[in-house]
Tab-separated table of C-alpha atoms in Angstrom:
chain	number	residue	atom	x	y	z
V	104	MET	CA	-0.052	0.004	-0.432
V	105	ASN	CA	0.959	3.637	-0.855
V	106	GLN	CA	0.929	5.200	2.598
V	107	HIS	CA	1.454	8.652	1.291
V	108	HIS	CA	-1.843	10.089	0.333
V	109	GLU	CA	-2.625	12.647	-2.392
V	110	SER	CA	-5.068	15.597	-1.674
V	111	THR	CA	-5.751	18.858	-2.918
V	112	GLY	CA	-6.930	22.417	-1.539
V	113	PRO	CA	-10.216	24.317	-1.932
V	114	ALA	CA	-11.949	23.784	-5.479
V	115	ASP	CA	-11.995	26.620	-7.954
V	116	ALA	CA	-14.644	29.083	-6.835
V	117	ARG	CA	-16.851	28.739	-10.366
V	118	GLN	CA	-20.502	27.685	-9.680
V	119	ILE	CA	-21.049	23.892	-11.118
V	120	THR	CA	-24.461	22.193	-10.015
V	121	LEU	CA	-24.220	18.292	-9.929
V	122	ARG	CA	-27.447	16.415	-9.454
V	123	GLY	CA	-27.109	12.863	-8.128
V	124	PRO	CA	-24.475	9.806	-8.195
V	125	ALA	CA	-24.226	9.984	-11.975
V	126	GLU	CA	-22.977	13.440	-12.401
V	127	LEU	CA	-20.789	13.243	-9.351
V	128	ALA	CA	-19.078	9.820	-10.610
V	129	ASP	CA	-18.631	12.022	-13.927
V	130	ALA	CA	-16.998	14.593	-12.004
V	131	LEU	CA	-14.226	12.440	-10.480
V	132	PRO	CA	-11.728	12.966	-13.233
V	133	TYR	CA	-12.130	16.563	-13.652
V	134	LEU	CA	-11.631	17.006	-9.627
V	135	MET	CA	-8.462	14.897	-9.825
V	136	GLY	CA	-6.721	15.741	-13.071
V	137	PHE	CA	-7.024	12.279	-14.317
V	138	HIS	CA	-8.958	8.969	-13.870
V	139	PRO	CA	-7.905	7.545	-10.518
V	140	ASN	CA	-7.474	3.515	-10.637
V	141	ASP	CA	-7.338	1.560	-7.628
V	142	SER	CA	-8.026	4.242	-5.761
V	143	VAL	CA	-10.081	5.599	-2.519
V	144	VAL	CA	-11.038	9.237	-3.197
V	145	MET	CA	-12.312	11.612	-0.399
V	146	VAL	CA	-13.537	15.067	-1.446
V	147	ALA	CA	-14.997	17.574	1.264
V	148	LEU	CA	-17.874	19.462	0.897
V	149	HIS	CA	-18.558	22.793	2.193
V	150	GLY	CA	-22.115	24.937	3.271
V	151	GLY	CA	-25.272	23.926	2.225
V	152	ARG	CA	-25.042	24.045	-1.316
V	153	GLY	CA	-21.860	21.266	-0.923
V	154	ARG	CA	-19.412	23.386	-2.292
V	155	PHE	CA	-16.409	20.934	-3.356
V	156	GLY	CA	-13.131	21.569	-0.873
V	157	GLY	CA	-10.306	19.356	-0.121
V	158	ARG	CA	-9.547	15.959	-2.060
V	159	LEU	CA	-7.630	12.984	-1.005
V	160	ARG	CA	-6.487	10.139	-2.985
V	161	LEU	CA	-5.078	6.653	-1.857
V	162	GLY	CA	-4.438	3.324	-3.366
V	163	ILE	CA	-6.515	0.858	-1.949
V	164	PRO	CA	-4.982	-1.036	0.518
V	165	GLN	CA	-4.598	-4.646	-0.802
V	166	SER	CA	-5.334	-6.476	2.890
V	167	PRO	CA	-8.899	-6.080	4.497
V	168	GLN	CA	-7.186	-5.760	7.814
V	169	GLU	CA	-5.894	-2.635	6.855
V	170	TRP	CA	-9.309	-1.062	5.407
V	171	GLU	CA	-10.299	0.111	9.110
V	172	PRO	CA	-7.033	1.876	10.493
V	173	VAL	CA	-6.718	3.378	7.063
V	174	SER	CA	-9.963	4.478	6.831
V	175	GLU	CA	-9.716	6.307	10.225
V	176	GLN	CA	-6.319	7.815	9.153
V	177	LEU	CA	-7.908	9.211	6.319
V	178	ALA	CA	-10.902	10.742	7.714
V	179	GLU	CA	-8.890	12.195	10.590
V	180	CYS	CA	-6.475	13.574	7.489
V	181	LEU	CA	-8.979	15.109	5.234
V	182	ILE	CA	-11.125	16.779	8.178
V	183	LYS	CA	-7.806	18.171	9.861
V	184	GLY	CA	-6.281	19.175	6.732
V	185	SER	CA	-9.571	20.761	5.612
V	186	GLU	CA	-9.509	22.535	9.336
V	187	ARG	CA	-5.933	23.772	9.168
V	188	ARG	CA	-7.072	25.743	5.750
V	189	GLY	CA	-9.561	27.383	7.748
V	190	GLU	CA	-12.989	25.661	6.699
V	191	ARG	CA	-14.206	21.969	8.241
V	192	PRO	CA	-16.331	19.942	5.813
V	193	ASP	CA	-19.806	19.976	6.442
V	194	ALA	CA	-19.894	16.508	4.480
V	195	ILE	CA	-17.764	14.149	2.425
V	196	VAL	CA	-18.105	12.440	-1.004
V	197	VAL	CA	-16.488	9.163	-1.230
V	198	PHE	CA	-15.142	7.441	-4.304
V	199	LEU	CA	-13.651	3.741	-4.736
V	200	CYS	CA	-12.180	3.290	-7.867
V	201	GLN	CA	-11.357	-0.220	-9.141
V	202	ASP	CA	-10.841	-2.364	-11.961
V	203	PRO	CA	-12.322	-6.082	-11.826
V	204	ALA	CA	-10.074	-8.833	-11.187
V	205	GLU	CA	-9.773	-11.592	-13.840
V	206	GLY	CA	-13.153	-13.550	-13.989
V	207	GLU	CA	-14.651	-10.822	-11.275
V	208	SER	CA	-17.822	-8.620	-12.539
V	209	GLY	CA	-18.099	-5.123	-11.662
V	210	GLY	CA	-20.937	-6.220	-9.192
V	211	ARG	CA	-19.058	-8.532	-7.225
V	212	LEU	CA	-15.729	-6.060	-7.270
V	213	MET	CA	-18.646	-3.591	-5.367
V	214	GLU	CA	-19.715	-6.002	-2.609
V	215	ARG	CA	-16.109	-7.049	-1.811
V	216	LEU	CA	-15.250	-3.269	-1.332
V	217	ARG	CA	-18.634	-2.686	0.889
V	218	PRO	CA	-16.858	-3.097	4.030
V	219	LEU	CA	-14.071	-0.645	3.166
V	220	ALA	CA	-17.026	1.810	2.346
V	221	GLN	CA	-18.454	1.103	5.143
V	222	HIS	CA	-15.382	1.902	7.353
V	223	LEU	CA	-14.779	5.095	5.830
V	224	ARG	CA	-18.268	6.254	6.631
V	225	ARG	CA	-17.929	5.183	10.396
V	226	ALA	CA	-14.656	6.957	10.548
V	227	CYS	CA	-16.134	10.217	8.869
V	228	GLY	CA	-18.998	9.758	11.373
V	229	ALA	CA	-16.684	9.603	14.654
V	230	LEU	CA	-15.448	12.724	13.606
V	231	ASP	CA	-19.112	14.129	13.227
V	232	VAL	CA	-18.561	14.865	9.509
V	233	PRO	CA	-21.168	12.600	7.438
V	234	VAL	CA	-20.841	10.839	4.165
V	235	LEU	CA	-23.145	12.440	1.922
V	236	GLU	CA	-22.383	9.964	-0.801
V	237	ALA	CA	-20.082	6.878	-1.287
V	238	LEU	CA	-19.667	5.537	-4.840
V	239	CYS	CA	-17.732	2.505	-6.646
V	240	ILE	CA	-16.748	2.680	-10.223
V	241	SER	CA	-15.622	-0.156	-11.537
V	242	ASP	CA	-15.804	-1.295	-15.005
V	243	GLY	CA	-17.427	1.605	-16.819
V	244	ARG	CA	-20.252	1.566	-14.609
V	245	TYR	CA	-21.153	3.156	-10.838
V	246	TRP	CA	-23.008	1.979	-8.086
V	247	SER	CA	-24.329	3.845	-4.799
V	248	TYR	CA	-23.329	2.540	-0.997
V	249	CYS	CA	-25.864	5.021	0.387
V	250	CYS	CA	-28.943	4.998	-1.961
V	251	PRO	CA	-31.325	1.757	-1.225
V	252	ASP	CA	-33.551	2.988	-4.181
V	253	GLU	CA	-33.199	0.427	-6.912
V	254	ARG	CA	-35.259	2.176	-9.046
V	255	CYS	CA	-32.267	4.636	-9.766
V	256	CYS	CA	-29.692	2.607	-8.286
V	257	PRO	CA	-30.116	-0.978	-9.206
V	258	ALA	CA	-27.775	-3.927	-8.554
V	259	GLU	CA	-26.448	-3.857	-11.622
V	260	GLY	CA	-25.454	-0.365	-11.314
V	261	ASN	CA	-25.843	2.234	-13.803
V	262	GLN	CA	-23.552	3.102	-16.932
V	263	LEU	CA	-20.987	6.192	-16.643
V	264	ALA	CA	-21.951	8.785	-18.899
V	265	MET	CA	-20.249	9.452	-22.227
V	266	PRO	CA	-17.125	11.105	-22.075
V	267	GLY	CA	-17.295	14.903	-22.831
V	268	THR	CA	-21.146	14.939	-22.366
V	269	SER	CA	-22.010	15.786	-18.830
V	270	VAL	CA	-22.347	19.687	-16.993
V	271	MET	CA	-18.712	18.774	-15.597
V	272	ALA	CA	-17.208	18.204	-18.944
V	273	ALA	CA	-18.518	21.135	-20.290
V	274	ALA	CA	-17.472	23.485	-17.602
V	275	ALA	CA	-13.951	21.470	-17.670
V	276	THR	CA	-13.732	22.428	-21.297
V	277	TYR	CA	-14.613	25.976	-20.846
V	278	ALA	CA	-12.225	26.574	-17.999
V	279	GLY	CA	-9.563	25.024	-19.802
V	280	ILE	CA	-9.232	21.722	-17.288
V	281	GLN	CA	-7.434	18.476	-18.835
V	282	VAL	CA	-7.881	14.984	-18.061
V	283	ARG	CA	-4.412	13.384	-18.238
V	284	GLY	CA	-5.948	9.932	-18.953
V	285	SER	CA	-5.659	7.113	-16.067
V	286	LEU	CA	-3.232	7.715	-12.989
V	287	ARG	CA	-2.175	3.879	-14.487
V	288	GLU	CA	-0.993	5.566	-17.601
V	289	MET	CA	0.808	8.637	-15.821
V	290	GLU	CA	2.634	5.932	-13.850
V	291	ALA	CA	3.736	4.005	-16.556
V	292	ARG	CA	5.549	7.104	-18.264
V	293	LEU	CA	7.774	7.223	-15.336
V	294	ALA	CA	7.997	3.281	-14.397
V	295	PRO	CA	11.352	1.520	-15.267
V	296	LEU	CA	12.052	0.585	-19.129
V	297	LYS	CA	10.965	-2.849	-20.182
V	298	THR	CA	12.913	-2.708	-23.459
V	299	SER	CA	15.773	-4.359	-25.031
V	300	ALA	CA	17.965	-1.159	-23.770
V	301	VAL	CA	17.104	-2.664	-20.051
V	302	PRO	CA	20.444	-5.257	-19.880
V	303	GLY	CA	22.474	-2.415	-21.704
V	304	GLN	CA	21.527	0.271	-18.895
V	305	GLN	CA	22.007	-2.279	-16.207
V	306	ARG	CA	25.680	-2.649	-17.058
V	307	ALA	CA	26.189	0.902	-17.625
V	308	LEU	CA	25.048	1.677	-13.927
V	309	ASP	CA	27.153	-1.299	-12.881
V	310	MET	CA	30.390	0.376	-14.369
V	311	ALA	CA	29.051	4.008	-13.172
V	312	GLY	CA	28.764	2.610	-9.299
V	313	ALA	CA	31.901	0.654	-9.563
V	314	GLU	CA	33.532	4.014	-10.893
V	315	LEU	CA	31.861	7.085	-9.079
V	316	LEU	CA	31.061	5.255	-5.387
V	317	PRO	CA	34.937	4.944	-4.134
V	318	ARG	CA	35.143	8.751	-5.292
V	319	LEU	CA	31.938	9.570	-3.527
V	320	LEU	CA	33.446	8.627	-0.037
V	321	ASP	CA	36.315	11.178	-0.478
V	322	GLU	CA	35.497	15.001	0.037
V	323	GLU	CA	37.687	16.096	-2.932
V	324	GLY	CA	36.481	13.283	-5.063
V	325	ARG	CA	32.624	14.149	-4.282
V	326	GLU	CA	33.365	17.630	-5.491
V	327	GLU	CA	34.559	16.625	-8.822
V	328	VAL	CA	31.339	14.124	-9.267
V	329	ALA	CA	29.310	17.082	-8.720
V	330	ARG	CA	30.794	19.098	-11.145
V	331	ASP	CA	30.896	16.328	-13.423
V	332	THR	CA	27.341	15.733	-12.892
V	333	LEU	CA	26.417	19.375	-13.377
V	334	ASP	CA	28.310	19.709	-16.644
V	335	LEU	CA	26.631	16.388	-17.680
V	336	ALA	CA	23.270	17.875	-16.619
V	337	ARG	CA	23.505	21.469	-18.420
V	338	ARG	CA	24.398	19.654	-21.482
V	339	LEU	CA	21.542	17.306	-21.436
V	340	VAL	CA	19.050	20.213	-20.498
V	341	GLU	CA	20.547	21.924	-23.541
V	342	ARG	CA	19.931	19.070	-25.912
V	343	PHE	CA	16.677	18.514	-24.648
V	344	GLY	CA	15.663	22.149	-25.414
V	345	GLU	CA	16.858	21.523	-28.975
V	346	VAL	CA	14.216	18.996	-30.033
V	347	PRO	CA	10.605	19.688	-29.588
V	348	ALA	CA	8.201	17.600	-27.280
V	349	ALA	CA	5.674	15.942	-29.230
V	350	THR	CA	2.561	14.089	-27.741
V	351	PRO	CA	3.158	12.200	-24.522
V	352	SER	CA	3.820	8.870	-25.780
V	353	VAL	CA	5.948	9.961	-28.956
V	354	SER	CA	8.126	12.501	-26.620
V	355	ASP	CA	9.057	9.853	-24.301
V	356	LEU	CA	10.188	7.617	-27.033
V	357	ASN	CA	12.258	10.488	-28.456
V	358	ASP	CA	13.397	11.519	-25.062
V	359	ASP	CA	14.688	8.198	-24.460
V	360	ARG	CA	16.842	8.408	-27.429
V	361	LEU	CA	18.353	11.721	-26.367
V	362	VAL	CA	20.186	10.160	-23.706
V	363	GLY	CA	22.911	7.579	-23.809
V	364	SER	CA	23.289	4.755	-21.480
V	365	ASP	CA	26.484	5.813	-20.380
V	366	GLU	CA	25.050	9.268	-19.667
V	367	ALA	CA	21.874	8.436	-18.107
V	368	ALA	CA	24.197	6.244	-15.721
V	369	ALA	CA	26.296	8.963	-14.604
V	370	MET	CA	23.322	11.334	-14.040
V	371	ILE	CA	21.493	8.978	-11.767
V	372	LEU	CA	24.419	8.117	-9.664
V	373	GLY	CA	25.540	11.874	-9.492
V	374	LEU	CA	21.779	12.839	-8.172
V	375	GLN	CA	22.080	10.891	-5.253
V	376	ASP	CA	24.131	13.485	-3.875
V	377	ARG	CA	21.839	15.771	-2.201
V	378	GLU	CA	23.519	19.177	-2.885
V	379	THR	CA	23.802	18.264	-6.771
V	380	ARG	CA	20.178	17.594	-6.646
V	381	ASP	CA	19.193	20.782	-4.962
V	382	ARG	CA	21.762	22.584	-7.721
V	383	VAL	CA	19.351	21.145	-10.585
V	384	ALA	CA	16.449	21.976	-9.026
V	385	GLU	CA	17.096	25.316	-9.798
V	386	TRP	CA	15.701	24.721	-13.370
V	387	MET	CA	12.175	25.287	-12.457
V	388	GLU	CA	11.079	27.886	-14.263
V	389	GLY	CA	11.088	29.525	-18.073
V	390	PRO	CA	12.259	27.527	-21.171
V	391	GLN	CA	14.657	25.608	-19.186
V	392	ALA	CA	11.990	24.016	-16.961
V	393	ASP	CA	10.304	22.037	-19.648
V	394	ALA	CA	13.844	20.495	-20.910
V	395	ALA	CA	14.933	19.761	-17.626
V	396	LEU	CA	11.291	17.909	-16.693
V	397	ARG	CA	11.309	15.718	-19.811
V	398	LEU	CA	15.093	15.110	-18.841
V	399	TRP	CA	14.305	14.167	-15.087
V	400	ARG	CA	11.174	11.814	-16.463
V	401	ALA	CA	13.803	10.260	-18.907
V	402	LEU	CA	16.296	9.325	-16.284
V	403	SER	CA	13.485	7.971	-13.859
V	404	ARG	CA	12.765	5.255	-16.575
V	405	ARG	CA	16.532	4.301	-16.763
V	406	CYS	CA	16.238	3.129	-13.100
V	407	VAL	CA	16.007	-0.443	-13.904
V	408	THR	CA	16.415	-3.735	-12.053
V	409	PRO	CA	17.794	-3.692	-9.384
V	410	TYR	CA	18.767	0.184	-9.590
V	411	GLU	CA	14.826	1.175	-8.720
V	412	GLU	CA	15.541	3.152	-5.472
V	413	HIS	CA	17.733	5.416	-7.404
V	414	ALA	CA	14.569	6.666	-9.259
V	415	VAL	CA	13.661	8.478	-6.007
V	416	ALA	CA	15.741	11.671	-6.675
V	417	PRO	CA	14.821	12.280	-10.442
V	418	LEU	CA	10.871	11.712	-9.730
V	419	THR	CA	11.198	13.902	-6.716
V	420	LEU	CA	12.731	16.696	-9.526
V	421	VAL	CA	9.696	15.552	-11.887
V	422	GLY	CA	7.522	16.315	-9.083
V	423	TRP	CA	9.151	19.447	-7.859
V	424	VAL	CA	9.296	21.128	-12.009
V	425	SER	CA	5.582	19.865	-12.314
V	426	TRP	CA	4.230	21.295	-9.331
V	427	SER	CA	6.289	24.585	-10.260
V	428	THR	CA	5.344	24.906	-13.802
V	429	GLY	CA	1.604	24.542	-12.514
V	430	ASP	CA	0.802	21.059	-13.280
V	431	GLU	CA	-0.443	19.569	-9.985
V	432	PRO	CA	-1.880	16.067	-10.782
V	433	ALA	CA	1.695	15.155	-12.645
V	434	ALA	CA	3.480	16.592	-9.491
V	435	ARG	CA	1.241	14.568	-7.071
V	436	VAL	CA	1.730	11.299	-9.240
V	437	ALA	CA	5.427	11.991	-9.345
V	438	LEU	CA	5.921	12.753	-5.568
V	439	GLY	CA	3.735	9.645	-4.532
V	440	LEU	CA	5.691	7.383	-6.845
V	441	ALA	CA	9.267	8.453	-4.931
V	442	LEU	CA	7.457	8.172	-1.274
V	443	ARG	CA	6.409	4.685	-2.311
V	444	LEU	CA	9.805	3.807	-3.044
V	445	ASP	CA	11.492	5.513	-0.014
V	446	PRO	CA	8.702	6.982	2.453
V	447	GLY	CA	11.504	8.373	4.345
V	448	TYR	CA	12.698	10.831	1.591
V	449	THR	CA	12.814	14.285	2.899
V	450	PHE	CA	12.453	16.760	0.104
V	451	ALA	CA	9.456	14.411	-1.601
V	452	GLN	CA	7.889	14.429	1.876
V	453	LEU	CA	7.946	18.435	2.018
V	454	LEU	CA	7.077	18.873	-1.513
V	455	HIS	CA	4.205	16.467	-1.197
V	456	GLU	CA	2.986	17.993	1.781
V	457	ALA	CA	3.309	21.626	0.668
V	458	CYS	CA	1.647	20.606	-3.053
V	459	ASN	CA	-1.641	19.345	-1.085
V	460	GLN	CA	-1.816	22.274	1.056
V	461	GLY	CA	-2.102	24.324	-1.684
V	462	LEU	CA	1.077	26.496	-0.872
V	463	ASP	CA	2.309	28.739	-3.573
V	464	PRO	CA	5.714	27.056	-4.935
V	465	GLU	CA	6.722	30.641	-5.660
V	466	THR	CA	7.968	30.684	-2.275
V	467	LEU	CA	10.518	27.730	-2.726
V	468	ARG	CA	11.310	29.098	-6.163
V	469	ARG	CA	12.300	32.439	-4.337
V	470	CYS	CA	14.591	30.431	-2.150
V	471	LEU	CA	16.414	28.432	-4.959
V	472	ARG	CA	16.912	31.875	-6.776
V	473	GLY	CA	18.494	33.593	-3.491
V	474	GLU	CA	21.037	30.419	-3.316
V	475	ARG	CA	21.678	31.029	-6.931
V	476	GLU	CA	22.782	34.562	-6.537
V	477	ALA	CA	24.425	34.061	-3.307
V	478	ARG	CA	26.706	31.262	-5.149
V	479	LYS	CA	27.146	33.926	-8.076
V	480	ARG	CA	28.546	36.508	-5.163
V	481	ARG	CA	30.376	34.173	-3.651
V	482	ARG	CA	32.499	33.016	-7.014
V	483	VAL	CA	33.222	37.024	-7.049
V	484	HIS	CA	33.766	38.349	-3.511
V	485	GLY	CA	33.839	34.558	-1.307
V	486	PRO	CA	37.173	32.736	-1.440
V	487	GLU	CA	39.041	34.808	0.692
V	488	ARG	CA	36.365	34.791	3.488
V	489	SER	CA	35.534	31.490	3.282
V	490	THR	CA	38.929	30.497	3.963
V	491	LYS	CA	39.169	32.531	6.659
V	492	LEU	CA	36.135	30.883	7.717
V	493	ARG	CA	37.450	27.421	7.650
V	494	ALA	CA	40.751	28.401	9.496
V	495	ALA	CA	39.060	29.883	12.193
V	496	ARG	CA	36.806	26.319	12.688
V	497	PRO	CA	38.437	24.625	15.822
V	498	THR	CA	41.050	21.935	14.561
V	499	ALA	CA	39.150	19.274	17.158
V	500	ALA	CA	35.857	20.399	15.264
V	501	ARG	CA	37.050	19.515	12.062
V	502	ARG	CA	38.606	16.372	12.514
V	503	LYS	CA	35.427	15.203	14.163
V	504	ARG	CA	32.778	16.089	12.018
V	505	ALA	CA	30.901	13.281	10.682
V	506	PRO	CA	30.374	12.878	6.791
V	507	SER	CA	26.891	13.438	5.839
V	508	GLY	CA	24.754	10.486	5.226
V	509	SER	CA	22.698	12.535	2.434
V	510	THR	CA	25.571	13.362	0.522
V	511	ARG	CA	27.888	10.374	0.599
V	512	PRO	CA	26.916	6.751	0.548
V	513	GLU	CA	28.071	4.271	3.313
V	514	SER	CA	31.318	2.028	2.622
V	515	ALA	CA	30.563	-1.156	1.050
V	516	THR	CA	31.713	-2.800	4.479
V	517	ALA	CA	29.287	-0.782	6.488
V	518	ARG	CA	26.465	-1.718	4.356
V	519	ARG	CA	26.996	-5.404	4.480
V	520	ARG	CA	27.349	-5.064	8.259
V	521	SER	CA	24.024	-3.315	8.810
V	522	GLY	CA	22.602	-5.572	5.731
V	523	GLN	CA	21.974	-2.694	3.672
V	524	ALA	CA	21.889	-2.705	0.021
V	525	ALA	CA	24.632	-4.419	-2.137
V	526	PRO	CA	26.992	-1.834	-3.667
V	527	GLY	CA	26.063	0.219	-6.561
V	528	ARG	CA	22.337	1.270	-5.341
V	529	ARG	CA	21.413	4.057	-3.279
V	530	ALA	CA	21.872	4.201	0.509
V	531	PRO	CA	18.706	3.588	2.276
V	532	GLY	CA	19.732	5.826	4.762
V	533	ASP	CA	20.059	8.956	2.208
V	534	LYS	CA	16.529	10.187	3.091
V	535	ARG	CA	16.843	14.139	1.374
């Protein structure tokens, strides 16, 4: 189960009246920005007219034993999160979205998930917020867990509206809101390659790990690797910028051809250094942002077995640049994948929380711009001052200072003693 839920802030102020379960079911992709697969979605409602507020998504837990505690966690998270934003929900709408298993009908799936719907309704009720409607969406149909009237909610379910024919679809088209396809399709764009290029990429990652990891254990070597990674990243971003993006699927294929296996391996290993990752995160706006975003996506796909965990850094950069450029659905998907691989990765945690709370990314952009300007000033004025500061530091303090776990991988010996990852894989202790 992915423990990291996805939520959004209050909905747009436009007035759209939805009447009944059919229009609620049709509105879901427009509320989320994609068609959620295998997901629990909860939407807060405010006021007598049921204005949409915060939204929350979580992958449906596979084990029914998890359903009750997860329901309590989700109800508290949505309600308390809405309160922190200044408005407690008056009601909640719940959606359970899942495709039937092989040989399973949509109706049987609906019944199988009924206990989960009941747990969610009880959890919200325990916090004095009623569930106004709970819908199961599966196999092109929807069922209501709340309506007992078979005249409007028959046992075989109701067919979903044809795409683009509802009042929500019309309003979304007018507002320029796009639905990106399914959550599964969005995640597939960031998943490791499954092509004939995989063996070559594995060999390149093995060789890069053998060459770079010893250098990363040395302070001077680490700085050299960081410089090399930044230089390579600049060249690749420039290369991507020279090739216009096409439709998503064609663009991904073209982008994969723009990066060689050795280049991808060097970048993936180099981005495990926190300071290097933070430097390239500065490419978050303007024409450079689009090229950088395509590069980070391509690198995420190059993290093939057994290097899947190395994708956390490029996935987090995908999430950051997507959020910075206004694509919140893509940002939440990428950050959710990063946290699925490493729930303790601090940078992804912070971005995920900020995105979910509806914060303005300009605050972080301003901070990164400030870092960039300070670095420029240090290049012009700083060498003498930094030398004096280093000389003024007590010798004992310099000698006792431990290397940062976020910028230096642990030695192979230390990993073997602690039972951690094999050489060449990202150290699990690197959480930033």
